[in-house]
């Protein structure tokens, strides 16, 4: 059985709960876990304010250094999630992957060669927490493999 289980992690408690579920599933089935963090460049970071002649001091400019720093933060968040989810104790193979883009289409693309994609729902608070997040909803309707949405971590 086994297979490659892709887990979208964004640092939220819900994504850590999804990662813990995926780790237990991988341990039970002989699978592996790929922890994916997706970061998106701020499209306005390099744009000067309306009417300004150039980019004023203090406004971050999108650059390779900024991208590298954000990717490193994403990797750190993934490592923290792996520890919080207890994957170290389960002994399952874990791979970390940071990608640039919007999470929904990136995870759909990764699902092409995955056996399962696991995510947590989004939302904060009692009522909003009952709503399925846009990334989870997009995955359910567009992924190329089964999708599990794990409630928890609220």
JSON list of C-alpha atoms in Angstrom, two decimals, residues 48-56:
[
{"chain": "A", "resi": 48, "resn": "UNK", "atom": "CA", "xyz": [6.00, 52.37, -5.73]},
{"chain": "A", "resi": 49, "resn": "UNK", "atom": "CA", "xyz": [3.00, 54.10, -4.18]},
{"chain": "A", "resi": 50, "resn": "UNK", "atom": "CA", "xyz": [0.70, 55.85, -6.63]},
{"chain": "A", "resi": 51, "resn": "UNK", "atom": "CA", "xyz": [2.26, 59.09, -7.83]},
{"chain": "A", "resi": 52, "resn": "UNK", "atom": "CA", "xyz": [5.69, 58.38, -6.33]},
{"chain": "A", "resi": 53, "resn": "UNK", "atom": "CA", "xyz": [8.69, 58.84, -8.62]},
{"chain": "A", "resi": 54, "resn": "UNK", "atom": "CA", "xyz": [10.45, 55.70, -7.40]},
{"chain": "A", "resi": 55, "resn": "UNK", "atom": "CA", "xyz": [10.55, 53.16, -4.64]},
{"chain": "A", "resi": 56, "resn": "UNK", "atom": "CA", "xyz": [10.91, 54.99, -1.33]}
]
